[in-house]
Tab-separated table of C-alpha atoms in Angstrom:
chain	number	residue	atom	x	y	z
A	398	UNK	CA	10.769	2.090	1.415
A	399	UNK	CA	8.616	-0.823	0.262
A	400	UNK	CA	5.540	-0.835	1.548
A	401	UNK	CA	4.387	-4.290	-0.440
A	402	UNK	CA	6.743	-6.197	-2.036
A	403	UNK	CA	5.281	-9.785	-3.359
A	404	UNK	CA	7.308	-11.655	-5.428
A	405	UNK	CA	7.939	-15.588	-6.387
A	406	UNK	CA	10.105	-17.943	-8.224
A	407	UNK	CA	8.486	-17.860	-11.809
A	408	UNK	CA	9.740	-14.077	-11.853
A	409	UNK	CA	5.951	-12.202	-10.666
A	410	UNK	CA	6.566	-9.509	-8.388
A	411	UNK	CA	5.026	-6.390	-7.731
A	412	UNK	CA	5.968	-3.924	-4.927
A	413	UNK	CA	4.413	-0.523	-3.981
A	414	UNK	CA	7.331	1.434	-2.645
A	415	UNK	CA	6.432	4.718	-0.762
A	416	UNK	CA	8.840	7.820	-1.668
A	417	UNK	CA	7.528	10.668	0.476
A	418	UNK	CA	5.049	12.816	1.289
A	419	UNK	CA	2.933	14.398	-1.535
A	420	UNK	CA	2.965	17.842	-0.302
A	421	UNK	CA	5.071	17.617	2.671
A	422	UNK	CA	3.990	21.338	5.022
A	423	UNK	CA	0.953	21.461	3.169
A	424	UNK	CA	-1.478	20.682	6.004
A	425	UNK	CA	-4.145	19.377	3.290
A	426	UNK	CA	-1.330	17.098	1.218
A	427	UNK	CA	1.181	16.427	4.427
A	428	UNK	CA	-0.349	13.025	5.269
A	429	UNK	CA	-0.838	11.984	1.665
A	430	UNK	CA	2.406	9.698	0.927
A	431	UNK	CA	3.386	9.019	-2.815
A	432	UNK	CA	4.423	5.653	-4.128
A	433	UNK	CA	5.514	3.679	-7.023
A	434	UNK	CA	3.319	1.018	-7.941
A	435	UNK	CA	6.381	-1.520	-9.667
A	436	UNK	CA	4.801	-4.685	-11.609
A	437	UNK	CA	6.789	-7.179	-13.531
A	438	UNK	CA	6.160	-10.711	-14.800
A	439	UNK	CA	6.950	-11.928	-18.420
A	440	UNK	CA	4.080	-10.311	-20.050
A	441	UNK	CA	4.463	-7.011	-18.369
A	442	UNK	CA	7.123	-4.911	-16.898
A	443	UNK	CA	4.812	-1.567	-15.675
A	444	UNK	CA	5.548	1.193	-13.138
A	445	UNK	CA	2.573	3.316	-11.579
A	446	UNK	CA	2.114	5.613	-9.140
A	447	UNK	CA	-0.164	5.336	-6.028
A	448	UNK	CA	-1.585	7.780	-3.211
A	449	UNK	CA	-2.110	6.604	-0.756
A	450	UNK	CA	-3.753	8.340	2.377
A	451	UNK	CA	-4.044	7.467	6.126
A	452	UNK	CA	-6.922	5.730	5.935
A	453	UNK	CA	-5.626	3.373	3.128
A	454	UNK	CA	-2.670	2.039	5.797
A	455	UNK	CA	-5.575	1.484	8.007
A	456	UNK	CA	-7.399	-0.653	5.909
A	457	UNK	CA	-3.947	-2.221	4.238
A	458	UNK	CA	-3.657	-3.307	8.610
A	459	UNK	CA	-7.398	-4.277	8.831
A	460	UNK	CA	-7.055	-6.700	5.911
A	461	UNK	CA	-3.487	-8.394	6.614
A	462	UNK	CA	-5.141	-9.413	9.965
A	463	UNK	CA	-7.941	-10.811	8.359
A	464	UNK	CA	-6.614	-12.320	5.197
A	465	UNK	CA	-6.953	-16.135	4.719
A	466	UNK	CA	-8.337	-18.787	2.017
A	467	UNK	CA	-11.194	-16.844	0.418
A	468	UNK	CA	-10.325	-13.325	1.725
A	469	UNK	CA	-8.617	-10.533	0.329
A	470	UNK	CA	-6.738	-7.042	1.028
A	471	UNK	CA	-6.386	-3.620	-1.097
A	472	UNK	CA	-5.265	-0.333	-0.902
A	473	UNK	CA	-5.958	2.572	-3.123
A	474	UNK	CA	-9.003	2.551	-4.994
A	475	UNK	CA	-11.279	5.276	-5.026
A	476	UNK	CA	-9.040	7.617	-6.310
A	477	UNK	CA	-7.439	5.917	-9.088
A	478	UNK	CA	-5.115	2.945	-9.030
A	479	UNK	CA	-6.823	-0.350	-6.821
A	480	UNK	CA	-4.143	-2.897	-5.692
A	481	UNK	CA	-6.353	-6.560	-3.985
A	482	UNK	CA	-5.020	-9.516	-3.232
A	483	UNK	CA	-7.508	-12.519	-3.081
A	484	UNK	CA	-6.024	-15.703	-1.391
A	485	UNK	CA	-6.253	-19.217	-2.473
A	486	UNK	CA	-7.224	-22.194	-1.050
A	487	UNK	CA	-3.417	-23.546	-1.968
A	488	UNK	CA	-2.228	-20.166	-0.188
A	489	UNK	CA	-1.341	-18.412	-3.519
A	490	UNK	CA	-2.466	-15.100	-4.303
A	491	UNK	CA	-4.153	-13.057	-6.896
A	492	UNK	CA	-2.568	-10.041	-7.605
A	493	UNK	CA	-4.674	-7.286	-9.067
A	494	UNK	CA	-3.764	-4.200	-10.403
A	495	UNK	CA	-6.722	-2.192	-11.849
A	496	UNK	CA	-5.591	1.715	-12.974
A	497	UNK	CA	-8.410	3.404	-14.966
A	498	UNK	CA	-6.746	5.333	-16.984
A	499	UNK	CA	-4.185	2.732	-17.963
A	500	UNK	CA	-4.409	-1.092	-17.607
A	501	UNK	CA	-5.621	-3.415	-15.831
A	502	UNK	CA	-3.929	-6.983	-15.283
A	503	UNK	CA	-4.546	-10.147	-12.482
A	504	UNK	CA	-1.172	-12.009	-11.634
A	505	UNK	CA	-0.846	-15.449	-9.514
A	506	UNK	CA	1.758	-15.369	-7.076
A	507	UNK	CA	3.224	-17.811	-4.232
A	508	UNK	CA	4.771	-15.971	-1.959
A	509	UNK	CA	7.149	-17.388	0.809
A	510	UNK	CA	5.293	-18.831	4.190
A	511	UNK	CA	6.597	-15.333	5.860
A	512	UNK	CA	4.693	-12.663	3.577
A	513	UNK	CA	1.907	-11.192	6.109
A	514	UNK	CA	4.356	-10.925	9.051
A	515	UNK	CA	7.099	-9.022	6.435
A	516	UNK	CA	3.904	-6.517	5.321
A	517	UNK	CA	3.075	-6.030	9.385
A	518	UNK	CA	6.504	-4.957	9.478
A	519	UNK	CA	6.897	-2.887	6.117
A	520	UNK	CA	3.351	-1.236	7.826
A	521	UNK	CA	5.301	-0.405	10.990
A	522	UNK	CA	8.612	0.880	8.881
A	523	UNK	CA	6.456	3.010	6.797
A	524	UNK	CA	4.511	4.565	9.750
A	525	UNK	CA	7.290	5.450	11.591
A	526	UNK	CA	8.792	7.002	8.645
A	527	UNK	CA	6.189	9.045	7.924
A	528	UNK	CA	3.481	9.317	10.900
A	529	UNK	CA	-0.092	11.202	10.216
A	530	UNK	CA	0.311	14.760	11.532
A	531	UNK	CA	-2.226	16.523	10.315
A	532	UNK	CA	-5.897	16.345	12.813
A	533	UNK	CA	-8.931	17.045	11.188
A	534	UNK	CA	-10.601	19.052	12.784
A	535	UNK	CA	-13.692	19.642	11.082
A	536	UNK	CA	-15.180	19.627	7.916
A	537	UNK	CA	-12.794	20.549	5.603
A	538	UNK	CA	-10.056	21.988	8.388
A	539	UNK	CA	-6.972	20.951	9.177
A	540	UNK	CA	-3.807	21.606	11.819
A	541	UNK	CA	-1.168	20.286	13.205
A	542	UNK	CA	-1.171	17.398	15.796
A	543	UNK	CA	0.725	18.116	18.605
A	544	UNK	CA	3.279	15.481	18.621
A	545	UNK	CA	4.344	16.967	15.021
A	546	UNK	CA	8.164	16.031	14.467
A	547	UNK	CA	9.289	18.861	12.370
């Protein structure tokens, strides 16, 4: 299920589509979903992979509200591979992709007049998929919330 998926006429696209949970039963790696990081234009054709945690959907939500000329929006980061967006003035966007251990590369992409409300939805599709059910509970402990599906 793609959780971004940004893409324009000249071919640039890049989409981060989430495949599951990283350690799905594991209270520690149940929340933790795994993605595909999937970046193409005609200088690079690159597939990486992405954790991404509760916290980073949060943020992802934070800055899709916010985003306008001058502002921007990530996920990942701290852990490895950073995704940001920066918008234009002329509504365009900077893609960039920074992994540490691998490359980094900036792309420029238009993206149709619909993008944010398609990402507020991807959000929604991926959260329902895969809702946080793990509760911290302290430092370092975990359990189960109590509206756990399975």
């Amino acid at each position: 299920m793609n959780l971004i998926d940004l893409g324009d006429a000249d071919g640039n696209r890049c989409v981060v589509r989430v495949t599951g949970r990283y350690q799905p039963g594991v209270l520690t790696g149940h929340d933790i979903l795994q993605a595909d990081v999937l970046v193409s234009a005609s200088f690079v054709d690159a597939r990486l992979e992405l954790c991404i945690l509760q916290q980073d959907l949060d943020t992802w939500q934070h800055d899709l509200a916010q985003i306008a000329p001058g502002k921007g929006a990530t996920i990942g980061g701290e852990r490895g591979l950073s995704l940001g967006l920066f918008m234009h003035e002329d509504r365009t966007l900077a893609l960039m992709v920074q992994d540490p251990d691998r490359m980094s590369l900036a792309l420029r992409i238009a993206p149709p007049e619909t993008w944010i409300q398609d990402h507020h939805q991807r959000l929604d599709q991926v959260r329902e998929t895969w809702p946080s059910e793990v509760v911290g509970t302290g430092p370092m402990t975990y359990e189960w919330n109590s509206n756990r599906r399975g």
